[in-house]
CSV table of C-alpha atoms and ligand atoms in Angstrom, one decimal:
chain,number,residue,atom,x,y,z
A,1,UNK,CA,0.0,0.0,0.0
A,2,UNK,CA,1.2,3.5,-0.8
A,3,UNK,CA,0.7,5.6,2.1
A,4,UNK,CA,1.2,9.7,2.5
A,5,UNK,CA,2.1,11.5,5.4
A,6,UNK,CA,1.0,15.6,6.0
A,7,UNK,CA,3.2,17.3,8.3
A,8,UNK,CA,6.6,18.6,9.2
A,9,UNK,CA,7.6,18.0,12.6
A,10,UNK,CA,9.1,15.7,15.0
A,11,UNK,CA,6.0,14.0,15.3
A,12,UNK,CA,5.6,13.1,11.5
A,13,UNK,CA,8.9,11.9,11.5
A,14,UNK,CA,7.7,9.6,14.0
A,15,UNK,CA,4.9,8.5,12.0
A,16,UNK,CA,7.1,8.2,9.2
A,17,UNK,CA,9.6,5.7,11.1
A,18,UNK,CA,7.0,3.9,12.5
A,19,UNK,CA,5.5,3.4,8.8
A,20,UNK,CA,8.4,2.6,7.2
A,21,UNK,CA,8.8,-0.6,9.5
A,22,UNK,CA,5.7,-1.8,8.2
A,23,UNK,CA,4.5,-4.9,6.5
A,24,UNK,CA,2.0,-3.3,4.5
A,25,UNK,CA,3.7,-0.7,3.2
A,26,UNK,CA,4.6,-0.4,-0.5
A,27,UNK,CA,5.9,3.2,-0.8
A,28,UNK,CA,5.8,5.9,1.5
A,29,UNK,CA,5.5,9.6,1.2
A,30,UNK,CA,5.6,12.7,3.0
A,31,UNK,CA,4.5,16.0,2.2
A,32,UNK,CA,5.9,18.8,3.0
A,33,UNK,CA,8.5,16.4,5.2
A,34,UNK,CA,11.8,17.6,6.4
A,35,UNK,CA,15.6,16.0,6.0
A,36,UNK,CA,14.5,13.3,8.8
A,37,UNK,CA,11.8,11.9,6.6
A,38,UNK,CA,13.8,12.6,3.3
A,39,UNK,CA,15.8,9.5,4.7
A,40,UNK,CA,13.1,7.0,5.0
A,41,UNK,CA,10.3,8.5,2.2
A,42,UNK,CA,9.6,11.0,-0.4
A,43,UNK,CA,9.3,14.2,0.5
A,44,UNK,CA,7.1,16.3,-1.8
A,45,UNK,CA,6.9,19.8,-1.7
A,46,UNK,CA,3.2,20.8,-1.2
A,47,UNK,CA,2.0,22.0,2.0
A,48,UNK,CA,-0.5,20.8,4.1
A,49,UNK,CA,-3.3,23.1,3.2
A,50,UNK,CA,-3.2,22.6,-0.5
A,51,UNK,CA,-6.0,20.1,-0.9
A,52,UNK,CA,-5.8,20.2,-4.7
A,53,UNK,CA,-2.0,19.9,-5.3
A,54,UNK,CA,-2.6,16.7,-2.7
A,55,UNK,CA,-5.6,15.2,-4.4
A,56,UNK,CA,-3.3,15.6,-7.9
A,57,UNK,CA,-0.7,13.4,-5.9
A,58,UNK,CA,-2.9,10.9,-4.4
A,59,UNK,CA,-4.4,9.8,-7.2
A,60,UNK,CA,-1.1,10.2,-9.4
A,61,UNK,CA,0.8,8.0,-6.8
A,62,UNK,CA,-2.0,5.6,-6.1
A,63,UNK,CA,-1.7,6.2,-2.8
A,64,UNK,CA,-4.2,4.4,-0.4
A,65,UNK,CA,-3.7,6.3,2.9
A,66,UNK,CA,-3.6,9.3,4.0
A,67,UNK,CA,-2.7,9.9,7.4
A,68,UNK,CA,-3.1,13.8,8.3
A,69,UNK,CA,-0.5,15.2,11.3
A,70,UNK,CA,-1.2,18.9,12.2
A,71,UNK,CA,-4.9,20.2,13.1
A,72,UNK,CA,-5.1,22.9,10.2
A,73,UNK,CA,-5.6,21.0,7.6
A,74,UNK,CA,-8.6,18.9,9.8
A,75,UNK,CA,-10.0,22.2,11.3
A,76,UNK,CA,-9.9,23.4,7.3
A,77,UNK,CA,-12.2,20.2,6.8
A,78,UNK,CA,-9.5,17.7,4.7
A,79,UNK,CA,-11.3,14.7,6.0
A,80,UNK,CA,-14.5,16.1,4.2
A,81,UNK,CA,-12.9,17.1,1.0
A,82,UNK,CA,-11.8,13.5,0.5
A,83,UNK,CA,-15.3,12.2,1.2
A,84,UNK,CA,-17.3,14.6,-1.2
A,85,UNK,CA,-15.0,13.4,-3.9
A,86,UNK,CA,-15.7,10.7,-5.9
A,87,UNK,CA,-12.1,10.0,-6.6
A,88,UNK,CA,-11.2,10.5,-3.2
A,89,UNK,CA,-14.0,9.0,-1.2
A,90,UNK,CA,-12.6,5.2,-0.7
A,91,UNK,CA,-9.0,6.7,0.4
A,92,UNK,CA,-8.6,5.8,3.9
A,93,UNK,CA,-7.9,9.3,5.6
A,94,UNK,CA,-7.0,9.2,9.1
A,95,UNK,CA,-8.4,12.2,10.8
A,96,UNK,CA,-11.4,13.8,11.8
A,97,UNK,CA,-14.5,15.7,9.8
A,98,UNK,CA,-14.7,19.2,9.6
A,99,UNK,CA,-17.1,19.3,12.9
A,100,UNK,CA,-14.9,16.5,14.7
A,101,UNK,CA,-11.4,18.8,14.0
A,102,UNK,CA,-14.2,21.4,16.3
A,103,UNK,CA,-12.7,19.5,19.3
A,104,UNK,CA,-10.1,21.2,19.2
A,105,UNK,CA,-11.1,24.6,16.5
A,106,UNK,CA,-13.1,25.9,18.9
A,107,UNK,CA,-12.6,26.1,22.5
A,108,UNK,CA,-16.3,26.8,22.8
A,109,UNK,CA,-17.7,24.0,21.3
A,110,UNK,CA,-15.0,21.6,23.3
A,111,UNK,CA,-16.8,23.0,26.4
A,112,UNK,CA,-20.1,22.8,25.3
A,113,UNK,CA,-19.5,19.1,24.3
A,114,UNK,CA,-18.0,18.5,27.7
A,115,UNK,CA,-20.7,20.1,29.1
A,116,UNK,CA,-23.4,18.2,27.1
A,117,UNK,CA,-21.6,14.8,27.9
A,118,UNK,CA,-21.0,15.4,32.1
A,119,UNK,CA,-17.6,15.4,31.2
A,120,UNK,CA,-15.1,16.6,34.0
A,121,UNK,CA,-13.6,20.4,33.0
A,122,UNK,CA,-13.2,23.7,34.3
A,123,UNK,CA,-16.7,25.7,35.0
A,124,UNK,CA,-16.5,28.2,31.6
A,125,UNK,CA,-18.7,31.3,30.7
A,126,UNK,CA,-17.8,32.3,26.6
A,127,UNK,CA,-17.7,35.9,25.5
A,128,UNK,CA,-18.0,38.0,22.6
A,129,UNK,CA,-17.1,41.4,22.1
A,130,UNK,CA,-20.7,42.6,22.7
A,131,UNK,CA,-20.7,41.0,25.8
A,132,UNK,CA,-17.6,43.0,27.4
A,133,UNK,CA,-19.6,44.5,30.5
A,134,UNK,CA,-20.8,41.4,31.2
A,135,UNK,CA,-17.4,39.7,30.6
A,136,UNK,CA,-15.8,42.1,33.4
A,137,UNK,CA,-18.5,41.2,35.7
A,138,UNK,CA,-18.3,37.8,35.3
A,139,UNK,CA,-14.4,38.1,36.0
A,140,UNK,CA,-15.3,40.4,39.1
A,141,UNK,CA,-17.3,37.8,40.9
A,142,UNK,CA,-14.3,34.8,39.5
A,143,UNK,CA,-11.4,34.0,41.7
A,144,UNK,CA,-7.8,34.4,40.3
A,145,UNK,CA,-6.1,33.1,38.9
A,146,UNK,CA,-8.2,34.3,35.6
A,147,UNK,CA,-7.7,32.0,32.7
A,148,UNK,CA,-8.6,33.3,28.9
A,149,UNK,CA,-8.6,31.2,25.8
A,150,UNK,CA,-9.1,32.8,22.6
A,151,UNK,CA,-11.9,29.9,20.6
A,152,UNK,CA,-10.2,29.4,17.8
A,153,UNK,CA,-6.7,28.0,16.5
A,154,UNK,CA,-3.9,30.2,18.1
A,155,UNK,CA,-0.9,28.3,17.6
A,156,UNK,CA,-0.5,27.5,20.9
A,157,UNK,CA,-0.6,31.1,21.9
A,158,UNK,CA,-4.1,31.8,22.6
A,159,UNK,CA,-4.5,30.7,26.9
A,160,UNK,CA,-3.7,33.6,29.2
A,161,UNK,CA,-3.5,32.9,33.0
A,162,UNK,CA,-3.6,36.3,34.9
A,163,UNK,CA,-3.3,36.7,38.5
A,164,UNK,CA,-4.6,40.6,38.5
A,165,UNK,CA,-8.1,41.6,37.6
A,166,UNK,CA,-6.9,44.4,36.2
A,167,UNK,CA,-4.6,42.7,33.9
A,168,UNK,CA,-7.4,40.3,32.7
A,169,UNK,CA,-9.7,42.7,32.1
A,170,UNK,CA,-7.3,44.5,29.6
A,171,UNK,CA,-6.7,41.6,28.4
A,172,UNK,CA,-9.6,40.4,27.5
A,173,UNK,CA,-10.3,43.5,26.0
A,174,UNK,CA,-7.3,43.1,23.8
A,175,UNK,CA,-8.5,39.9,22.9
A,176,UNK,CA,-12.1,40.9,21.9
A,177,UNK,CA,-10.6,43.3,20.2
A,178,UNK,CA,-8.0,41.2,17.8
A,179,UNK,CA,-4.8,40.1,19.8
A,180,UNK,CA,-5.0,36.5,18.1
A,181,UNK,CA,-6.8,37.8,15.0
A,182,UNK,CA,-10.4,36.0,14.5
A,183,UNK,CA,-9.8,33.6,16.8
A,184,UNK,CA,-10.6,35.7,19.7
A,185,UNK,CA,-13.4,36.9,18.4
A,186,UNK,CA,-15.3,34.4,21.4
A,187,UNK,CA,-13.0,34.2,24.4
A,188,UNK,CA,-13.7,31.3,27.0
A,189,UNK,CA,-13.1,32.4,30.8
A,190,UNK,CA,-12.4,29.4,32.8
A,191,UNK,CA,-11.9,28.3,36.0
A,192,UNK,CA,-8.1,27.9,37.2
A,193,UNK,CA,-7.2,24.1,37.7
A,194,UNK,CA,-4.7,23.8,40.1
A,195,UNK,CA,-2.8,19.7,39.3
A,196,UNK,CA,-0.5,18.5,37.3
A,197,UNK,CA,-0.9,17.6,33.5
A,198,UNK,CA,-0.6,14.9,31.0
A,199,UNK,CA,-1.4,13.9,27.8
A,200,UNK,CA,-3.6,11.0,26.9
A,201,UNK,CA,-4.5,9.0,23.6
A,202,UNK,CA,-7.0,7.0,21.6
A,203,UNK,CA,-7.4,6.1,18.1
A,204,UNK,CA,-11.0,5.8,17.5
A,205,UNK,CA,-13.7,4.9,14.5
A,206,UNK,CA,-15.9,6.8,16.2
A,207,UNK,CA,-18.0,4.1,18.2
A,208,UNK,CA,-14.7,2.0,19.5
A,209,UNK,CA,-11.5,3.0,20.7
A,210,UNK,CA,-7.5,1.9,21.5
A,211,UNK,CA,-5.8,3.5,24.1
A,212,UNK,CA,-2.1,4.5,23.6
A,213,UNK,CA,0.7,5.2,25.9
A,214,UNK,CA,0.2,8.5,27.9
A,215,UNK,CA,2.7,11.1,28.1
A,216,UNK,CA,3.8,14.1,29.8
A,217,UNK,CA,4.9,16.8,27.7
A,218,UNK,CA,7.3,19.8,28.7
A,219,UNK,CA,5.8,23.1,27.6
A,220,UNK,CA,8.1,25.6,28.8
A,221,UNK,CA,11.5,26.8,27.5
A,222,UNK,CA,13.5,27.3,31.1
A,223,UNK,CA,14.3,24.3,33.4
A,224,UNK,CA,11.8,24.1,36.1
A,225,UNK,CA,8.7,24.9,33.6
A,226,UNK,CA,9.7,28.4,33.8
A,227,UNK,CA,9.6,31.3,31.0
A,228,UNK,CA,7.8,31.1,27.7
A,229,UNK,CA,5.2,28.5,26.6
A,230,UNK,CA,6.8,27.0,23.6
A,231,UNK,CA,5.6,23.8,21.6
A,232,UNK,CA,6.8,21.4,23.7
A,233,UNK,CA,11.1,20.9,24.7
A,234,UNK,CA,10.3,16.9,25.8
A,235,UNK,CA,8.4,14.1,26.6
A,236,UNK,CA,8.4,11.2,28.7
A,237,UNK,CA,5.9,7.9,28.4
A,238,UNK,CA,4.7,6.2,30.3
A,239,UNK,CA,3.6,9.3,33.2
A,240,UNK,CA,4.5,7.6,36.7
A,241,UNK,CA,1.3,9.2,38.6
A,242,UNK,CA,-1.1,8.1,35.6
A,243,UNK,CA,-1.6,4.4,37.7
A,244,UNK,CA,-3.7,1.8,36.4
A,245,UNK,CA,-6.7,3.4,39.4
A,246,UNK,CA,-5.9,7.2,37.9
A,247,UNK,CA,-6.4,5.7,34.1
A,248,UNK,CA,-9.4,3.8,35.0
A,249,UNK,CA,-11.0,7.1,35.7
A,250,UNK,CA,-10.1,9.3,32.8
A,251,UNK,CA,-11.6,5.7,30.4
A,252,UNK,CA,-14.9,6.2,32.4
A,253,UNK,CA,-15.4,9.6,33.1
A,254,UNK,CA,-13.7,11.1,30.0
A,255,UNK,CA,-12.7,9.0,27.4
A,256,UNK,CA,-16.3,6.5,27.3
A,257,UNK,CA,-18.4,9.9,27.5
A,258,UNK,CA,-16.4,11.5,24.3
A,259,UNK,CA,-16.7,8.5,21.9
A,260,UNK,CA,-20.2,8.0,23.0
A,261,UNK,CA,-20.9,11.8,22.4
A,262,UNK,CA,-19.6,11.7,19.1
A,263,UNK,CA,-21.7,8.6,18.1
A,264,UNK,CA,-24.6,10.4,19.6
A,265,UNK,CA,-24.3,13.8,17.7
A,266,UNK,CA,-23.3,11.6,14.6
A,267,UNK,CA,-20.0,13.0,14.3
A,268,UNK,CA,-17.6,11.0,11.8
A,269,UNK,CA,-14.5,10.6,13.5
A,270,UNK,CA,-11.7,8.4,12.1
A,271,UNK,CA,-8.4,9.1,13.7
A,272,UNK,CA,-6.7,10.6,17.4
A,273,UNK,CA,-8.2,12.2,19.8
A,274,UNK,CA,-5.5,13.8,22.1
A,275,UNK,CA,-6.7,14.3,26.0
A,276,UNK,CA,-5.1,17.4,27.3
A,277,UNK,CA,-5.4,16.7,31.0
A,278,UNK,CA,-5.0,17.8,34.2
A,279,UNK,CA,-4.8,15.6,37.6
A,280,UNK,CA,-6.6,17.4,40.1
A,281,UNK,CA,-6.1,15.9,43.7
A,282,UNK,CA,-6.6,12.0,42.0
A,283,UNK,CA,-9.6,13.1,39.4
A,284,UNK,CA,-8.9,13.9,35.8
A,285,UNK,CA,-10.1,17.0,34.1
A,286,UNK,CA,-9.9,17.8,30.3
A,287,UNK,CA,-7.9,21.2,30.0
A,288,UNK,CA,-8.3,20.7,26.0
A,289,UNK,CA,-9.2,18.4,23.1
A,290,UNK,CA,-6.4,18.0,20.0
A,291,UNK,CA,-7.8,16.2,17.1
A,292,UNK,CA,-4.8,14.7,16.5
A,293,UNK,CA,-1.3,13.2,17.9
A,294,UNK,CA,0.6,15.6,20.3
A,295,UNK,CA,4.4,16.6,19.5
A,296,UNK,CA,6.8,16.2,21.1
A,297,UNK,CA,4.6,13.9,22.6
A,298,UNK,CA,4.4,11.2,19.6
A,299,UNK,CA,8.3,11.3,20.0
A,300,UNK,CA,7.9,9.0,23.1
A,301,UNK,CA,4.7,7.1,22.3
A,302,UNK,CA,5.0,5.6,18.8
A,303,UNK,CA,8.7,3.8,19.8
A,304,UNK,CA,6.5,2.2,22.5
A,305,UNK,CA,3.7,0.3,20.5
A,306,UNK,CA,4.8,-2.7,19.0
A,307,UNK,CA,1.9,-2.7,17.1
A,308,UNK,CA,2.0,-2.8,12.8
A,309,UNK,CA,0.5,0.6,12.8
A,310,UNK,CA,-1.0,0.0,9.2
A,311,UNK,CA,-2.4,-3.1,10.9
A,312,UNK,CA,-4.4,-1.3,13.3
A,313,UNK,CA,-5.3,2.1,10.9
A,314,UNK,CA,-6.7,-0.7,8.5
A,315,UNK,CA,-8.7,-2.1,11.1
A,316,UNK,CA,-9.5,1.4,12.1
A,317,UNK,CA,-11.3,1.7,8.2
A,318,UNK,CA,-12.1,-1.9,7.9
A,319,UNK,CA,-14.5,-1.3,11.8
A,320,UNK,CA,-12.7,-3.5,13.4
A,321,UNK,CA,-10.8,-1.7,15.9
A,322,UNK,CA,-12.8,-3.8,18.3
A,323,UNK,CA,-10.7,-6.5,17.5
A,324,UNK,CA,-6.9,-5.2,17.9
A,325,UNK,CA,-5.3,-4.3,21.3
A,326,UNK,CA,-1.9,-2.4,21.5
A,327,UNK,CA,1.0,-4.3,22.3
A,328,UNK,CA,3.2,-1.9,24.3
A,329,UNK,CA,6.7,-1.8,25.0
A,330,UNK,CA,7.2,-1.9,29.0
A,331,UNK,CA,10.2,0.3,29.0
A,332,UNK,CA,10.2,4.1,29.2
A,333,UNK,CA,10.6,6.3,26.5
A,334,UNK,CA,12.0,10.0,26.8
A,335,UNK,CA,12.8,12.8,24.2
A,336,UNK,CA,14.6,15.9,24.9
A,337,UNK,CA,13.8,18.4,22.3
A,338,UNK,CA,17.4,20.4,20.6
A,339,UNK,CA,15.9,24.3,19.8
A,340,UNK,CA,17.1,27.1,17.6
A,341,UNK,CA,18.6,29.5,20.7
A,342,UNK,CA,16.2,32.5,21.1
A,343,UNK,CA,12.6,30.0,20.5
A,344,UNK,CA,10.1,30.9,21.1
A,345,UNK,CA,10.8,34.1,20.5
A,346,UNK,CA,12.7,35.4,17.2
A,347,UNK,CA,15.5,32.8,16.4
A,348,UNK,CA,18.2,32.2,13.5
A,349,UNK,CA,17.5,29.4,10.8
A,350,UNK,CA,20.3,27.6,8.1
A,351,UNK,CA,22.4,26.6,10.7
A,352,UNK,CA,24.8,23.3,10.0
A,353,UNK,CA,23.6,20.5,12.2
A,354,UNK,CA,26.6,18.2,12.4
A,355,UNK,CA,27.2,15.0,14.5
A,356,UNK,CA,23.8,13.4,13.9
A,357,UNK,CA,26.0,10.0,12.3
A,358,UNK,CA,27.7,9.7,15.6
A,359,UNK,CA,24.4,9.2,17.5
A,360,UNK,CA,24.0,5.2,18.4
A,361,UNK,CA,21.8,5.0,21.4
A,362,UNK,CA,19.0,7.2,20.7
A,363,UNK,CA,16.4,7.7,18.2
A,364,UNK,CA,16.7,11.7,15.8
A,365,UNK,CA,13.6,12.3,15.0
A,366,UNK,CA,14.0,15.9,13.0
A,367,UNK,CA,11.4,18.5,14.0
A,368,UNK,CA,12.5,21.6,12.2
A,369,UNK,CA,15.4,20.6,9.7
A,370,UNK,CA,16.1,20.9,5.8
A,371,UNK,CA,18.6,19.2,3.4
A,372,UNK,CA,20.7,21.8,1.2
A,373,UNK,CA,23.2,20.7,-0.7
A,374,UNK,CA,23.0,17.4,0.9
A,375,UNK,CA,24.0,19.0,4.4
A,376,UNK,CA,21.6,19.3,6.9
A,377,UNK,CA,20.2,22.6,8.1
A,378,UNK,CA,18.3,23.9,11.0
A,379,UNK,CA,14.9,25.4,9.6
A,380,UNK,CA,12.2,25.9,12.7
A,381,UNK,CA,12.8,26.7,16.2
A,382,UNK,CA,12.1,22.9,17.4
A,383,UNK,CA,14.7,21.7,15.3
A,384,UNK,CA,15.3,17.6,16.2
A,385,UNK,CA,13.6,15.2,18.9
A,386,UNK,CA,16.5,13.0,20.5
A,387,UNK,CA,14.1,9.9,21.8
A,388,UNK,CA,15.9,7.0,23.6
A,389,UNK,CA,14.3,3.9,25.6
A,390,UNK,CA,15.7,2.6,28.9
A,391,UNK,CA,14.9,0.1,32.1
A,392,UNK,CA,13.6,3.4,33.6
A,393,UNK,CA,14.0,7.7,33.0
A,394,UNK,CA,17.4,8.1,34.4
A,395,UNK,CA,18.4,5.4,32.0
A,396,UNK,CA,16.4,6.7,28.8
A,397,UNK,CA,17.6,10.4,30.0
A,398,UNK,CA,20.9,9.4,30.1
A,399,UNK,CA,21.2,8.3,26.8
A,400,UNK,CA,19.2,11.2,25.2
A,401,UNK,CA,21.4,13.7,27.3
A,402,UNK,CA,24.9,11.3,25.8
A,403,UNK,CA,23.3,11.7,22.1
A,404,UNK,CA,22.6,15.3,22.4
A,405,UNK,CA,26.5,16.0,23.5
A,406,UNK,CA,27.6,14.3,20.2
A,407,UNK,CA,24.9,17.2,17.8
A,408,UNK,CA,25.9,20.4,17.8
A,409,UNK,CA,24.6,23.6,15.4
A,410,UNK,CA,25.1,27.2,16.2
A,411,UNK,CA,23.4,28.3,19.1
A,412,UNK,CA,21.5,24.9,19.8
A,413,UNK,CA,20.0,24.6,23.4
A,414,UNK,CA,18.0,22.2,25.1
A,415,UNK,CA,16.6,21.9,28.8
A,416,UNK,CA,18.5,19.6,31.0
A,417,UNK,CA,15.6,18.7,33.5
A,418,UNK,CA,13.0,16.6,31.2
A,419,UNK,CA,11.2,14.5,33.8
A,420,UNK,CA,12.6,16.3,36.9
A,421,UNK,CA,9.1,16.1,38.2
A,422,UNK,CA,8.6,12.7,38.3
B,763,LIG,P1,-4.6,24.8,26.3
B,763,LIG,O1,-4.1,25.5,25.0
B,763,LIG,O2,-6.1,24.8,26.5
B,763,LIG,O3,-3.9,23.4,26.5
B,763,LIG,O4,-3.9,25.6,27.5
B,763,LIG,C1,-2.5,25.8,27.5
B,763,LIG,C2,-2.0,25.6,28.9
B,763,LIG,O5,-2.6,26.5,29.8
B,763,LIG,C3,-2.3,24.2,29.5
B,763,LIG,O6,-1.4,23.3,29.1
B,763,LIG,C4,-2.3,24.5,31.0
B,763,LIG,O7,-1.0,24.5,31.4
B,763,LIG,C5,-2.8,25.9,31.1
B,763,LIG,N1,-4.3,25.8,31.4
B,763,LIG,C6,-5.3,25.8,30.5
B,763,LIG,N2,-6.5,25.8,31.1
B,763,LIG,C7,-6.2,25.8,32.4
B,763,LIG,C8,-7.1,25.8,33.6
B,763,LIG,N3,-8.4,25.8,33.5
B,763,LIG,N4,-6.5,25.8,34.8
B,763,LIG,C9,-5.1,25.8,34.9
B,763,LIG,N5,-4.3,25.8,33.8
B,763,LIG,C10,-4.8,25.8,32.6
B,764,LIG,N1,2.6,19.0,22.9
B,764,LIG,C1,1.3,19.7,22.8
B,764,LIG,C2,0.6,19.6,21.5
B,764,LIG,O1,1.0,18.9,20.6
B,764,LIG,O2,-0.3,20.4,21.3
């Protein structure tokens, strides 16, 4: 089977490695890709929003699947301009509809959902800019610390947590009035959750479900989650706290209620859905909803399922997810993210990456990274994903940490503390 990848990141790299090891596959491509998945598939040059230039290539190629990595494209409806096409329609495209890819497009309608299907979450109030009076009201009579998230896509960038009315009153106002473009056009004022997070996994058909390793991600850029939110600078799987008494709750109280919401609203849903969580005192509470694999989170679950992964998206399109169970690896994966030095604010791209041949105990999954002149270049400011496995997280750590001292680019950085908390 010919199979195409969309994406550029760490995590599609993943995919791509994972793919590539599979029994099923014929040929495998990647679109736009990066040097990392240059190695191990095609990479074709069309971005991720160009529905037409990828329709021209599916068909062209013959290629069967179509698994989709980023949101946009889903949130842009991808998933439903395969079905409404007669020459697209039988293509197995992993990934949400249109209203599905809402989950995570719209903040408001992830609460509403929640709300519709008990699901545990912050207590919400949405606003628009017509409501501002009553916006500042609502946030007189909350309790800090005030959180705001713009609705719509934001690139990470849209969740303010403010510990002065003040300060969230302007705030919202600059929101309401354009900060993150359109999508703060509604704002959702939450409730602050006070835990600690994790990620957690299915791949679902809509009506049944798999559950994957969990993870924990590392969102900020200093050591001791301090400074700037940034995609993500590592990952660990599996998440020490997340027992088997912890998980049983977030499969009844959160996962259970979402599938069976989506059957009931008949929402098509054919692919990940991502639980943003948060452990509050032993409960589980959905912070947010991706409709998709997390990165750099996929960096430390895909190396632990043992699993053919055509295998199980084939049963995902063939409904017969109910009859596959992931095979996991027991041992602990960790990645430690390498960043362009000044991410996430402005940073400096071309720069030589050099020592990635020397690298023997640990997995390079390239994030941000470009081939020119068959030398390979930084070109994001999450530039490679250095994954390793081990007995336990000193041991994976370790060898991520040995890798990492063989790489070197200008002005490369990394934090040293992935984990520390656990
Ligand atoms: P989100 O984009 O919704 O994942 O939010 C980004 C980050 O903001 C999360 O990873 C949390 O660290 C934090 N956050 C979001 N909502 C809340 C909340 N209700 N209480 C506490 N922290 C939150
Ligand atoms: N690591 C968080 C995300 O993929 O959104």
């Amino acid at each position: 089977m010919n199979v195409l990848i969309l994406g550029s990141g760490g995590r599609e790299h993943a995919f791509a490695w994972k793919i590539a090891q599979s029994k099923r596959l014929t040929k495998l491509y990647v679109a736009p890709g990066n040097a990392g998945t240059a190695m191990i598939a095609e990479n074709v040059p069309i971005s991720v929003n160009e529905f037409e230039k990828i329709k021209k290539l599916v068909i062209d190629q013959n290629i069967q699947m179509v698994l989709v990595g980023p949101e946009d494209p889903l949130v842009n409806g991808i998933y439903d301009y395969f079905q409404n096409d007669i020459l697209l329609k039988n293509i197995v495209l992993i990934g949400p509809s249109k209203v599905g890819a809402q989950l995570e497009g719209s903040k408001d309608f992830a609460k509403a959902f929640m709300q519709r299907h008990n699901i545990p979450t912050a207590n919400y109030k949405s606003f628009t800019a017509n409501d501002l009076t009553e916006a500042y009201s609502f946030l007189e009579n909350s309790t800090p610390p005030y959180v705001l998230k713009a609705d719509g896509l934001a690139a990470g960038k849209g969740v303010l947590i403010l510990t002065h009315l003040d300060e969230a009153k302007n705030e919202l106002k600059n929101m309401l009035h354009g900060k993150f473009g359109e999508a703060g056009n509604t704002v959702v004022i939450e409730e602050f959750l006070d835990g600690i997070e994790l990620s957690v996994f299915v791949l679902t058909d809509g009506k049944n479900h798999l559950l994957l390793p969990e993870a924990k991600d590392y969102k900020r850029i200093g050591e001791g989650d301090t400074g700037l939110n940034t995609g993500g600078m590592g990952a660990v799987s599996p998440v020490s706290f997340a027992d088997k008494t912890f998980l049983k709750k977030v499969e009844e109280q959160v996962i259970i209620p979402t599938i069976f919401g989506l059957q009931k609203e008949n929402i098509d849903y054919n692919g990940f859905v991502f639980f943003g969580l948060i452990n509050v005192k032993g409960e589980p509470y959905v912070i947010e909803y991706n409709c998709r694999m997390g990165d750099p989170e996929t960096e430390v679950v895909i190396p632990r399922i043992k699993n053919d992964i055509l295998e199980l998206f084939l049963a995902l399109a063939n409904n017969t997810l109910d009859l596959c169970t992931i095979d996991t690896d027991e041992r602990i994966a960790t990645t430690v993210i390498a960043v362009s030095g000044g991410y996430p604010e402005e940073y400096e791209k071309n720069k030589e990456i050099i020592g990635l041949n020397s690298v023997t105990e640990s997995i390079v999954f390239h994030s941000g990274t470009t081939l020119v002149n068959q030398k390979i270049q930084s070109n994001g400011g999450r530039v490679l994903a250095v994954t390793s496995l081990g007995k336990n997280k000193n041991e994976a750590l370790e060898k991520s940490y040995n890798s990492l001292s063989k790489i070197h680019f200008e002005k490369m950085y990394f934090r040293k503390d992935i984990g520390f908390d656990l």
